PDB file of C-alpha atoms in Angstrom:
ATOM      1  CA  UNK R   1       5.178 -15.428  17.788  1.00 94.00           C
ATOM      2  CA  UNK R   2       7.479 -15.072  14.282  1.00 98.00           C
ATOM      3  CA  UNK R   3       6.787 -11.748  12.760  1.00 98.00           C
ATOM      4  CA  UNK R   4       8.248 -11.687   9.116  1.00 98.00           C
ATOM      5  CA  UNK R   5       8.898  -8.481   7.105  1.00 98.00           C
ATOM      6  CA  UNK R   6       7.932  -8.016   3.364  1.00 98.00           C
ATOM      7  CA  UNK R   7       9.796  -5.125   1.904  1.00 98.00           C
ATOM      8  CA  UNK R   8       8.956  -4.377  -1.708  1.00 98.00           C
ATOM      9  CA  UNK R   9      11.502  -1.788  -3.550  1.00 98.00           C
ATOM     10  CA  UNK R  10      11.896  -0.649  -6.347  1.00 97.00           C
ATOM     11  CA  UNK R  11      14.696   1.563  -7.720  1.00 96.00           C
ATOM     12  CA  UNK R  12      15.431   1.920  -3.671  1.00 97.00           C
ATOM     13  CA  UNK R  13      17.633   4.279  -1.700  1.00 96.00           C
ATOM     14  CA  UNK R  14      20.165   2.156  -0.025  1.00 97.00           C
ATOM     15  CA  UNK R  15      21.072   4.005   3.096  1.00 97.00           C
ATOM     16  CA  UNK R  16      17.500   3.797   4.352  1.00 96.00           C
ATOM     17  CA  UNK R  17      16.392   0.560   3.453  1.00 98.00           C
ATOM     18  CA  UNK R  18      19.545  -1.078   5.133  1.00 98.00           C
ATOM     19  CA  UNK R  19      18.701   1.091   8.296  1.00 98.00           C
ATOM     20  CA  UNK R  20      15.320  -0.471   8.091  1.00 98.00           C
ATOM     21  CA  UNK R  21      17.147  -3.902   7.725  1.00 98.00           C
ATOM     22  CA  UNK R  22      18.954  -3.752  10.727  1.00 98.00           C
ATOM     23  CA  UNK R  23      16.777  -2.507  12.939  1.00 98.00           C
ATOM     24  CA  UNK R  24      14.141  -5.848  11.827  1.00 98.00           C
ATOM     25  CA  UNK R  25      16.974  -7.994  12.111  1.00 98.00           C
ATOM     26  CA  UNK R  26      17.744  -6.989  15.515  1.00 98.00           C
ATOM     27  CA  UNK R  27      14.657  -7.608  17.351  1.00 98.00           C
ATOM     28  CA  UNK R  28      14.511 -10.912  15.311  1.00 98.00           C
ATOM     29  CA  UNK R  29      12.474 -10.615  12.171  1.00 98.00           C
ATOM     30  CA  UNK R  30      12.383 -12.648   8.987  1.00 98.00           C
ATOM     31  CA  UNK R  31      13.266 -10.087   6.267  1.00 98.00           C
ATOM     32  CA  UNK R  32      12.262 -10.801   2.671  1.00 98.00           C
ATOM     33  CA  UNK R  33      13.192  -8.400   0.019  1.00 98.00           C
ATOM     34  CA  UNK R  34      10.840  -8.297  -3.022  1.00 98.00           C
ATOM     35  CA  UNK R  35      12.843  -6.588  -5.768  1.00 98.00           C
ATOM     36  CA  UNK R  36      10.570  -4.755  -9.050  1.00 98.00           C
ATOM     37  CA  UNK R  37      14.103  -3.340 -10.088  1.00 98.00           C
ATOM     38  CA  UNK R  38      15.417  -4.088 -13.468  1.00 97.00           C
ATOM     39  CA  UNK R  39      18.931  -3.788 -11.676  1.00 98.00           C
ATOM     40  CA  UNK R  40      19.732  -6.868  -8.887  1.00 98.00           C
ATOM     41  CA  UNK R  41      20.344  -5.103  -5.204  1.00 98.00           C
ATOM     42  CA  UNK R  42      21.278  -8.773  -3.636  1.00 98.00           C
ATOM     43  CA  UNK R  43      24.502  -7.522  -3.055  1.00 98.00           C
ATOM     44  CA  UNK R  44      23.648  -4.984  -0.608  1.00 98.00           C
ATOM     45  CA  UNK R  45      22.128  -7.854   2.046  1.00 98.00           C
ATOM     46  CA  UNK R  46      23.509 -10.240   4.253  1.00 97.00           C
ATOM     47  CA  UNK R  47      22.838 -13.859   3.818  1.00 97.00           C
ATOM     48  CA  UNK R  48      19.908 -13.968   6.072  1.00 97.00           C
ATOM     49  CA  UNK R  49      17.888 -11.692   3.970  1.00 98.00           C
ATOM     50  CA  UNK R  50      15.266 -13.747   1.726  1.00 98.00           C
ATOM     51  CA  UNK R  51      15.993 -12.027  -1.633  1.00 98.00           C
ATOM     52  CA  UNK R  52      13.378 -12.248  -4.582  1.00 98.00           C
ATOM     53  CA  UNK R  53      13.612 -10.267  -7.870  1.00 98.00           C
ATOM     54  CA  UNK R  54      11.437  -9.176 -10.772  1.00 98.00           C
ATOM     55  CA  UNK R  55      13.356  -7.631 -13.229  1.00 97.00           C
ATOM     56  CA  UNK R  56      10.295  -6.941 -15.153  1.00 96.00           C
ATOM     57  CA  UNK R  57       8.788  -5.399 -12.460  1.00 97.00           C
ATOM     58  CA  UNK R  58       5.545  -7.735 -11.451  1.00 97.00           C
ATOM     59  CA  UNK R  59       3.903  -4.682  -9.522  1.00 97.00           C
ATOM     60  CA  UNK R  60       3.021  -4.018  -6.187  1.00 98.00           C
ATOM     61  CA  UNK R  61       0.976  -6.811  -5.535  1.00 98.00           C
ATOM     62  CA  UNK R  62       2.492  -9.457  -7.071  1.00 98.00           C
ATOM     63  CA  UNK R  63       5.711  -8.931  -5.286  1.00 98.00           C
ATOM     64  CA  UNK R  64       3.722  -8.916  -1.453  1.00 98.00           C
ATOM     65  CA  UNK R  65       1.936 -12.336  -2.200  1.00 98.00           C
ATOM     66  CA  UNK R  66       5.449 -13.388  -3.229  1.00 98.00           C
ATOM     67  CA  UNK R  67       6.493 -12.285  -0.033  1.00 98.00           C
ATOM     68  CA  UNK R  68       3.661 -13.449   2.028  1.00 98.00           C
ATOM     69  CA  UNK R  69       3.719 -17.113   0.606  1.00 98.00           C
ATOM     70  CA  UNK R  70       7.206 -17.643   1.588  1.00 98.00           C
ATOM     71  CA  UNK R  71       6.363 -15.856   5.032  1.00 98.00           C
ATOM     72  CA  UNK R  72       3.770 -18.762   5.053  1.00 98.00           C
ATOM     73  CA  UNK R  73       6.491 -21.538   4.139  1.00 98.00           C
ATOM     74  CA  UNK R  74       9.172 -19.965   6.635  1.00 98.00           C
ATOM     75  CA  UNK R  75       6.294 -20.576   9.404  1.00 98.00           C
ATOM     76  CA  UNK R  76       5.955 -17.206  10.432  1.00 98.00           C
ATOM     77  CA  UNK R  77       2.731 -16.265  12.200  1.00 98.00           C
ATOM     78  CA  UNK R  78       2.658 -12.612  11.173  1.00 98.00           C
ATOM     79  CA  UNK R  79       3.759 -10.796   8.030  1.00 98.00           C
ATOM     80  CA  UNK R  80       4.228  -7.010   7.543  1.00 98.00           C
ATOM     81  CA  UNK R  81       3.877  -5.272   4.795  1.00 98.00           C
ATOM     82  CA  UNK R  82       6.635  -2.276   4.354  1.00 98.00           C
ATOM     83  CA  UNK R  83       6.970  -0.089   1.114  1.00 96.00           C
ATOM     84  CA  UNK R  84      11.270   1.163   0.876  1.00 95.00           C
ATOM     85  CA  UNK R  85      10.105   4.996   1.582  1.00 89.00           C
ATOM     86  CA  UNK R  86       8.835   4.400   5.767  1.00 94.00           C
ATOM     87  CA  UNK R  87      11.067   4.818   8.527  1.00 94.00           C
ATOM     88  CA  UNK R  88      11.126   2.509  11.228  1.00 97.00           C
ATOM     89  CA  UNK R  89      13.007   2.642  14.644  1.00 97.00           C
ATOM     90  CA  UNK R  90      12.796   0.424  17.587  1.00 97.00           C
ATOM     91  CA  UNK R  91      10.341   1.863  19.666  1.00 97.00           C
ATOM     92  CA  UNK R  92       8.148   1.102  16.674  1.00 97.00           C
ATOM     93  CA  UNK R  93       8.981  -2.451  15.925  1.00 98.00           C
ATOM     94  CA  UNK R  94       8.653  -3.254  19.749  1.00 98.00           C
ATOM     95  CA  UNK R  95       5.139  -1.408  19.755  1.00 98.00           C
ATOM     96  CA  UNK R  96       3.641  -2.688  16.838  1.00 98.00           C
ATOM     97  CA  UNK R  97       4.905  -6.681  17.669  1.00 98.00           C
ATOM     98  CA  UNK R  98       3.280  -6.231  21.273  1.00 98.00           C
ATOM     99  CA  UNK R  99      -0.337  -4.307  19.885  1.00 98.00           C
ATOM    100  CA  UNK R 100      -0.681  -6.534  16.786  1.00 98.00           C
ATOM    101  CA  UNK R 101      -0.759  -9.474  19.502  1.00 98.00           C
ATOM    102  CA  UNK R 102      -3.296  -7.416  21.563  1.00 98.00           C
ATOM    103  CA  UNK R 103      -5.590  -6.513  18.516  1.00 98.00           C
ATOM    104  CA  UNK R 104      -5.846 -10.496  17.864  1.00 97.00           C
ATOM    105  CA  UNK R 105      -6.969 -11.150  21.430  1.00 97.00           C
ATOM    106  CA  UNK R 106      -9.366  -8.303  20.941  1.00 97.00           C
ATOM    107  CA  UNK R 107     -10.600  -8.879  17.778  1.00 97.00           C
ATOM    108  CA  UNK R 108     -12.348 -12.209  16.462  1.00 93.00           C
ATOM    109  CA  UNK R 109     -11.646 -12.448  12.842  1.00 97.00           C
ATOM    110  CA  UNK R 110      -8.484  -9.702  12.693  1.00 98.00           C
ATOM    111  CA  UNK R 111      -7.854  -9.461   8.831  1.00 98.00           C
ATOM    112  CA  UNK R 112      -5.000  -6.815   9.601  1.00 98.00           C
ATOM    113  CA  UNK R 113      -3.556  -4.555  11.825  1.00 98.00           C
ATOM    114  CA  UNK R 114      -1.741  -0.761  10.875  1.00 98.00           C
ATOM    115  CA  UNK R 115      -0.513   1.840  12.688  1.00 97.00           C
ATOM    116  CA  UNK R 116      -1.456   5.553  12.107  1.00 96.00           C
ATOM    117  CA  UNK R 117       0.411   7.193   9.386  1.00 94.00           C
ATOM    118  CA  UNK R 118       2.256  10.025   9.635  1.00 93.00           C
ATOM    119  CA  UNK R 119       3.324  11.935   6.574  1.00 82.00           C
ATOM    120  CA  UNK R 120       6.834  12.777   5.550  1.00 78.00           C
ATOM    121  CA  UNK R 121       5.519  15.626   3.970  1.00 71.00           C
ATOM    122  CA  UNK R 122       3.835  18.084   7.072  1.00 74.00           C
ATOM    123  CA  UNK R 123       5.002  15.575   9.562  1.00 75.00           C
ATOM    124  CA  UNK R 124       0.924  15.092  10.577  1.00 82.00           C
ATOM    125  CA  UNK R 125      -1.034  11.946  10.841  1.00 84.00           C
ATOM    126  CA  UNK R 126      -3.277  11.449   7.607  1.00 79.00           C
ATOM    127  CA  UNK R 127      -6.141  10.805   8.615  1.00 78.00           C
ATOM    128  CA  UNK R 128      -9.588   9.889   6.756  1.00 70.00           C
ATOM    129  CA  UNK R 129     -11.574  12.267   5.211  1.00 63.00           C
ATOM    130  CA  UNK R 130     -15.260  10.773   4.236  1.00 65.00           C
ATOM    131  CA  UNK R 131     -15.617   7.427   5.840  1.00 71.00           C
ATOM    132  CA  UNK R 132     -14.258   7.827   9.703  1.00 81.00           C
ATOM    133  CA  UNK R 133     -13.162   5.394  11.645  1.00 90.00           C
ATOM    134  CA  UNK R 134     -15.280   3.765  15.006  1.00 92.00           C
ATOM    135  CA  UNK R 135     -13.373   3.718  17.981  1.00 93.00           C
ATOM    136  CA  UNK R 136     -12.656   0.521  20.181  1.00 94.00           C
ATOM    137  CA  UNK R 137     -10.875  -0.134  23.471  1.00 92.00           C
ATOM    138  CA  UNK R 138      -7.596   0.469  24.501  1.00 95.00           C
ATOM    139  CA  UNK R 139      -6.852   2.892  21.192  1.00 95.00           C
ATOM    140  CA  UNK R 140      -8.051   0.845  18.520  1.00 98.00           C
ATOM    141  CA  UNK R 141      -9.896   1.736  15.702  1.00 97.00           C
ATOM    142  CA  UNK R 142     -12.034  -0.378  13.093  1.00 97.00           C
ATOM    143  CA  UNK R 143     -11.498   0.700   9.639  1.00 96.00           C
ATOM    144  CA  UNK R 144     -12.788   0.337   6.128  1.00 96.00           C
ATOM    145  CA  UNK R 145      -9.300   0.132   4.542  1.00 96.00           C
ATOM    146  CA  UNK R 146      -5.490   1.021   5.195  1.00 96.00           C
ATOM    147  CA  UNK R 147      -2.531   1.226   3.224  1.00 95.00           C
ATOM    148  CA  UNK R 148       0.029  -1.259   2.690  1.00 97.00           C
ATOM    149  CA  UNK R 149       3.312   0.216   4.292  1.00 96.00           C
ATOM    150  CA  UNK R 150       2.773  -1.108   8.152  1.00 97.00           C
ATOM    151  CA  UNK R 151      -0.186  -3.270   7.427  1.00 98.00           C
ATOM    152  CA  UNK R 152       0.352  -6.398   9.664  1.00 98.00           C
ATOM    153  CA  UNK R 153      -1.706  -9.383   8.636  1.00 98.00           C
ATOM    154  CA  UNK R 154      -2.100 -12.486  10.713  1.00 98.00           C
ATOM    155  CA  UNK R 155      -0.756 -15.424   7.830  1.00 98.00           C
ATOM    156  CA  UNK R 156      -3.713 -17.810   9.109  1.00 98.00           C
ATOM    157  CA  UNK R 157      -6.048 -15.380   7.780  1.00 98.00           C
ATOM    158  CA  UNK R 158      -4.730 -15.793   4.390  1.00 98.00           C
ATOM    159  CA  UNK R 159      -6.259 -18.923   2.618  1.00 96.00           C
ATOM    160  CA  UNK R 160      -9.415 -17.858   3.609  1.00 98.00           C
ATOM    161  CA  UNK R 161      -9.320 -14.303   2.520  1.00 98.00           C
ATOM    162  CA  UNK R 162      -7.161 -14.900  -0.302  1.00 98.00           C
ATOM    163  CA  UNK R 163      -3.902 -12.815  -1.820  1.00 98.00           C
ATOM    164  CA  UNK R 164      -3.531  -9.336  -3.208  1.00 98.00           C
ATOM    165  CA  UNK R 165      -5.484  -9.380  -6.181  1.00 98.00           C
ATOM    166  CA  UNK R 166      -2.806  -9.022  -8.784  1.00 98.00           C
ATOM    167  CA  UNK R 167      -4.406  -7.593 -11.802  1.00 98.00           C
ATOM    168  CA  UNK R 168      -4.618  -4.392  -9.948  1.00 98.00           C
ATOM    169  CA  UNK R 169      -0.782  -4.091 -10.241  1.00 98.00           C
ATOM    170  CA  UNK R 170      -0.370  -1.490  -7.990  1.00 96.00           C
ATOM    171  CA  UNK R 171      -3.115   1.204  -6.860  1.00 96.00           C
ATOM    172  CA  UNK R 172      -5.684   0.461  -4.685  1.00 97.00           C
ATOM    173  CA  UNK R 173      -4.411  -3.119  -4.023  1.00 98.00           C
ATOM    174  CA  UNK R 174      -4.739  -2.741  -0.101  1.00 98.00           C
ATOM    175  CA  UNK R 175      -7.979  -1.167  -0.281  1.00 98.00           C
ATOM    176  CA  UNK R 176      -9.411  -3.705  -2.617  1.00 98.00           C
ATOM    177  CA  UNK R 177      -7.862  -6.696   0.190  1.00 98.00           C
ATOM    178  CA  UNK R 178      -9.176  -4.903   3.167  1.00 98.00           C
ATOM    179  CA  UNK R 179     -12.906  -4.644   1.519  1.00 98.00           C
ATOM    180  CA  UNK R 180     -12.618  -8.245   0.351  1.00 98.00           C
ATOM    181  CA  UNK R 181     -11.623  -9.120   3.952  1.00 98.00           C
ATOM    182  CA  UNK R 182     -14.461  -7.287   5.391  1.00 98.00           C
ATOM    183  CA  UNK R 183     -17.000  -8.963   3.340  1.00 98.00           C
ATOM    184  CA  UNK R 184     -16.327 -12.377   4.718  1.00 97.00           C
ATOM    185  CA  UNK R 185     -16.225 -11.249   8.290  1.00 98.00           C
ATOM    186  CA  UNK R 186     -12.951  -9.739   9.260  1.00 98.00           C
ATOM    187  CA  UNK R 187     -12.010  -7.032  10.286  1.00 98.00           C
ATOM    188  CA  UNK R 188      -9.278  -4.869   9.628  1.00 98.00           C
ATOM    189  CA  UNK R 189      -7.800  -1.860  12.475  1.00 98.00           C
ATOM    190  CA  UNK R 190      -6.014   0.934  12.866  1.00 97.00           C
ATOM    191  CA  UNK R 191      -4.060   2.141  15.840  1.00 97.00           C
ATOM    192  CA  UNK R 192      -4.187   5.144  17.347  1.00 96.00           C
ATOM    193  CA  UNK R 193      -0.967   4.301  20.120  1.00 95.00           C
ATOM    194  CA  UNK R 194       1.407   3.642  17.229  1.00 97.00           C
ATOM    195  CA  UNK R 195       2.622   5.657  14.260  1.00 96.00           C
ATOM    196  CA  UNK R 196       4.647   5.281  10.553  1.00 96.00           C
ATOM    197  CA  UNK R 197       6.724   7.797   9.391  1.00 93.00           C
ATOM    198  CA  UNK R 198       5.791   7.415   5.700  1.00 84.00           C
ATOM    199  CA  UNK R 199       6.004   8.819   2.281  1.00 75.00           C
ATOM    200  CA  UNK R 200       3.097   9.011  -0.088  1.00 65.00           C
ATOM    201  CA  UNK R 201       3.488  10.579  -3.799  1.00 58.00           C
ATOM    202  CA  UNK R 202       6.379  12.542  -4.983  1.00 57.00           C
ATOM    203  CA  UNK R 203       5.246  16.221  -4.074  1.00 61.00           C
ATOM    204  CA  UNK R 204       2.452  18.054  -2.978  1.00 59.00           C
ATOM    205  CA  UNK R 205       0.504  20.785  -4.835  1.00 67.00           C
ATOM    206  CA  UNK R 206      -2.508  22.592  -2.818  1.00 71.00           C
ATOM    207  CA  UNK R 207      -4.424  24.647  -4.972  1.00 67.00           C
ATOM    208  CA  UNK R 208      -8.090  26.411  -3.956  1.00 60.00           C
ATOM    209  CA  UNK R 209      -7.625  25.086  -0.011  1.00 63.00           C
ATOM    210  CA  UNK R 210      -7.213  21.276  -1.016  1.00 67.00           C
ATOM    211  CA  UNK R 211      -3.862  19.656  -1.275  1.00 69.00           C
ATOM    212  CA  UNK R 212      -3.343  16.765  -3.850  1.00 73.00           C
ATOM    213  CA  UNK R 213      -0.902  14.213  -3.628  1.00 78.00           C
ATOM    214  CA  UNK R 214       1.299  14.361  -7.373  1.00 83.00           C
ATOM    215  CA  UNK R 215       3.240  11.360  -8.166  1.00 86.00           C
ATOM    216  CA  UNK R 216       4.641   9.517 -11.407  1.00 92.00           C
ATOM    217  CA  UNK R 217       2.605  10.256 -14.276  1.00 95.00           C
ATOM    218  CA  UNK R 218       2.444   6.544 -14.767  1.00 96.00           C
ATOM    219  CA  UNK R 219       0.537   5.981 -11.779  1.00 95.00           C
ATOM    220  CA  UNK R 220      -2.157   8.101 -12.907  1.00 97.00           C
ATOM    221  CA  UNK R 221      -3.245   5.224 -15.712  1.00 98.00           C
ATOM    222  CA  UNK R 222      -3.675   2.693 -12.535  1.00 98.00           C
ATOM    223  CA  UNK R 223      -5.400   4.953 -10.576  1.00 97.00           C
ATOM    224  CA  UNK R 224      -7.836   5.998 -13.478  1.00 98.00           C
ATOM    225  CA  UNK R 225      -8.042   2.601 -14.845  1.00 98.00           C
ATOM    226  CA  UNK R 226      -8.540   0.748 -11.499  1.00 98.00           C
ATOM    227  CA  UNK R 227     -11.087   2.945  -9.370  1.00 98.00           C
ATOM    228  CA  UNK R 228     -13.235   2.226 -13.128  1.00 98.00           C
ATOM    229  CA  UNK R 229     -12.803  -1.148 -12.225  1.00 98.00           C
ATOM    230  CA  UNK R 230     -13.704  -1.172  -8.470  1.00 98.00           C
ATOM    231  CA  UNK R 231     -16.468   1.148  -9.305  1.00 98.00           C
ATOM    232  CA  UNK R 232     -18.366  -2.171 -10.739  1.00 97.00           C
ATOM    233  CA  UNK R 233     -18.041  -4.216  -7.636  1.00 98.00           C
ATOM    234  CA  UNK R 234     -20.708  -4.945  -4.952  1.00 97.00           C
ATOM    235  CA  UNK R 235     -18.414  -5.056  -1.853  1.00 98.00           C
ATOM    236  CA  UNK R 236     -16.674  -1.766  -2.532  1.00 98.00           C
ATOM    237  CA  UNK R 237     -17.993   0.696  -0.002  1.00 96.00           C
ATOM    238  CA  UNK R 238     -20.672   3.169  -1.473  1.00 96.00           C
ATOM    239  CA  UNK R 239     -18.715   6.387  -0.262  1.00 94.00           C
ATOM    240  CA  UNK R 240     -15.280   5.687  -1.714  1.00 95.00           C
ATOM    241  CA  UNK R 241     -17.260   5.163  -5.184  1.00 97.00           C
ATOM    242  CA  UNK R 242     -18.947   8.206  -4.834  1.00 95.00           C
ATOM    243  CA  UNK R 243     -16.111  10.177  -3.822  1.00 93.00           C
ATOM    244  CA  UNK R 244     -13.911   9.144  -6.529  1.00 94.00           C
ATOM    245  CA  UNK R 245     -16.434   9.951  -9.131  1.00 94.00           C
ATOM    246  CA  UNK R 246     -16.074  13.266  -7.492  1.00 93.00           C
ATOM    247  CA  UNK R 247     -12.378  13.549  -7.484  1.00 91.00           C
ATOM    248  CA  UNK R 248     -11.554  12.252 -10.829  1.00 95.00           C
ATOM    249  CA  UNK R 249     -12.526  15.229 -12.872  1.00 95.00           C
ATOM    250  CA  UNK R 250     -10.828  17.319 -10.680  1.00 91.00           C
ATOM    251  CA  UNK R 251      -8.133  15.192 -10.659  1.00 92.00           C
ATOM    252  CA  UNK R 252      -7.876  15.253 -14.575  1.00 95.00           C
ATOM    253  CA  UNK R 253      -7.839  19.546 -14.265  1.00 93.00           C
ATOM    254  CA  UNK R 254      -5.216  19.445 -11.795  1.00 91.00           C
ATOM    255  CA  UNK R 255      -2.548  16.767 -13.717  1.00 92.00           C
ATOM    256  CA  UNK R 256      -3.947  18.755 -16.995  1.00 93.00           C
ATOM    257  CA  UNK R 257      -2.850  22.277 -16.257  1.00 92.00           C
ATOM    258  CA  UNK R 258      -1.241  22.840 -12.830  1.00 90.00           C
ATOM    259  CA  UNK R 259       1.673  20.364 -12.867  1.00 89.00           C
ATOM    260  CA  UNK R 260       4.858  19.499 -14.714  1.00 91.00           C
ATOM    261  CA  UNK R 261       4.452  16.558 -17.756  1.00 95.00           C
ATOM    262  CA  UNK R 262       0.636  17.642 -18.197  1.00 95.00           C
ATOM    263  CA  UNK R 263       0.561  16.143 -21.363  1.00 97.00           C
ATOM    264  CA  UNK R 264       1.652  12.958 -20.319  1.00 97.00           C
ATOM    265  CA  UNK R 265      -0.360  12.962 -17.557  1.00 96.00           C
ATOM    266  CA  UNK R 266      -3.504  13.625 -19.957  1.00 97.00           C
ATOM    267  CA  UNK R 267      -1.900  10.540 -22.176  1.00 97.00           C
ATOM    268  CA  UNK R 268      -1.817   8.143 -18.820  1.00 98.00           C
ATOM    269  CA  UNK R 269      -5.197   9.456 -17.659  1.00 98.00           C
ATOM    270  CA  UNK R 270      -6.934   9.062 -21.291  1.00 97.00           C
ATOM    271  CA  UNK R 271      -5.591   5.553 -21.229  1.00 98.00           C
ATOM    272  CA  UNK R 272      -6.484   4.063 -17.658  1.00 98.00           C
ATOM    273  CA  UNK R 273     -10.352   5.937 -18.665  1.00 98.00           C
ATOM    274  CA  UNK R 274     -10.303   3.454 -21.677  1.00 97.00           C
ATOM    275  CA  UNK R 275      -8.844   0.582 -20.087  1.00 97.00           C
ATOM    276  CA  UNK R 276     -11.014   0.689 -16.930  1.00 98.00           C
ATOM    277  CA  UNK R 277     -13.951   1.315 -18.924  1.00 97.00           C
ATOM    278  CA  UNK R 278     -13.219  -2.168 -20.621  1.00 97.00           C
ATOM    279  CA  UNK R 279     -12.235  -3.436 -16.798  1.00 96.00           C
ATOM    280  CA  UNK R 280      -8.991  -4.159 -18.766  1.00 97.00           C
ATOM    281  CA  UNK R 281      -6.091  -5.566 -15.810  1.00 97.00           C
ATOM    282  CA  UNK R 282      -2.661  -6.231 -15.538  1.00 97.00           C
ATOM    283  CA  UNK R 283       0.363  -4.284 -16.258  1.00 96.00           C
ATOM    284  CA  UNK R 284       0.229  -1.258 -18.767  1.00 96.00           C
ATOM    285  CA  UNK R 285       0.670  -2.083 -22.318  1.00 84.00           C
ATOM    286  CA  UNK R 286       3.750   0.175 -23.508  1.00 70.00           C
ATOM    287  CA  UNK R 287       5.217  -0.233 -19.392  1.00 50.00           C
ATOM    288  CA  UNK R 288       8.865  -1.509 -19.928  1.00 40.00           C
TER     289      UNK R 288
END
């Protein structure tokens, strides 16, 4: 079986993304390098890296279907989505080759496979806290959704379940894939065996007991924007709607008066409210 690698960056740190590299390389990976950066990082690769840039920046999900249709052409058999910020080493390539395999033979209809994800932050395995997953055999667990950094999709699945949905940009892309892939029969897992050292948001601020992820205030107009969007859509699971319609207002107070940039923050999140209320896509207006 070909297993391909689809490594979207984006204003990357070059040290761990070439230790990545390697490591893929050497148990005989396709790499391809999707590239949002204004700046071209060609340079730092070696010939056999499949290189793609999008000086513009396309977004998230524009660069992985780039990625995934040349997978497809290169005739690989798997592709795995990687975002620059996880850490891989080769007890985890070598695991997550052999239990992808497994979880096919398992599972009829495998939309995608991911390990468990361990936080930079706290070093502990995130973990889900509304909708939990239902155990299977030999560690596997069926999910609603995972993210995008370790998600291993067999490429066969694709033309029936379709690309990332590109208007989205970037926020909830994977979800929105995962629930699409669900509703015509698949079914996407998690592992229990296997784990991703990974980073999600830029800090962390915990405030009354609850601990919120704070990233770019930027992302806060996709998040706004697109959860307004999902909201509206049959196939999107009834708990995630109702638990965002929780969490944005307290979202809003927390990026309002607890963190650096509120002000911008308020701009971002006024914005995606408007935009999502008008189920408005694509890339933000005034985002150069």
């Amino acid at each position: 079986m070909n297993f391909a690698a689809i490594i979207t960056l984006f204003h990357p740190e070059q040290s761990p993304l070439l230790n990545n590299i390697d490591l893929l390389c050497q148990a005989g990976w396709t790499v391809v390098i999707v590239d949002n950066s204004p700046d071209s990082h060609q340079h730092w690769f070696s010939a056999n890296i499949h290189y793609l840039q999008f000086a513009d920046n396309a977004g998230i999900a524009a660069a992985q279907n780039s990625g995934l249709k040349l997978a497809q052409q290169l005739q690989s058999d798997f592709a795995m989505l990687l975002d620059q910020d996880s850490e891989l080493n080769e007890s985890f390539i070598a695991a997550l080759m052999m239990r992808t395999q497994k979880a096919c033979r398992q599972f009829n209809q495998l939309a995608a496979y991911g390990p468990t994800i361990v936080s930079q932050f706290d070093h502990r395995a995130v973990k889900a806290g509304f909708q939990k997953p239902i155990k299977s055999d030999d560690g596997f667990l069926i999910c609603r959704q995972i993210i995008a950094s370790g998600m291993t999709i067999p490429l066969s699945v694709i033309n029936d379940i379709g690309l990332m949905e590109e208007g989205l940009f970037i926020d909830g892309v994977d979800h929105e894939w995962c629930w699409r892939a669900q509703q015509k029969g698949y079914v996407v897992v998690c592992d229990s065996e296997t784990s991703l050292l990974h980073r999600q948001g830029e800090e962390r601020k915990r405030l009354l007991g609850i601990t919120f992820k704070i990233g770019q205030p930027l992302r806060l107009y996709y998040q706004y924007r697109n959860i307004l969007v999902l909201l509206r859509r049959a196939y999107v699971p009834l708990y995630w709607k109702a638990r965002n319609l929780i969490a944005l207002p307290v979202r809003w107070l927390v990026n309002r008066f607890f963190v650096a940039d509120s002000t911008l923050r308020g701009r971002y999140i006024s914005a995606g409210i408007k935009d999502g209320l008008r189920a408005r896509t694509g890339r933000y207006k005034t985002d150069k």
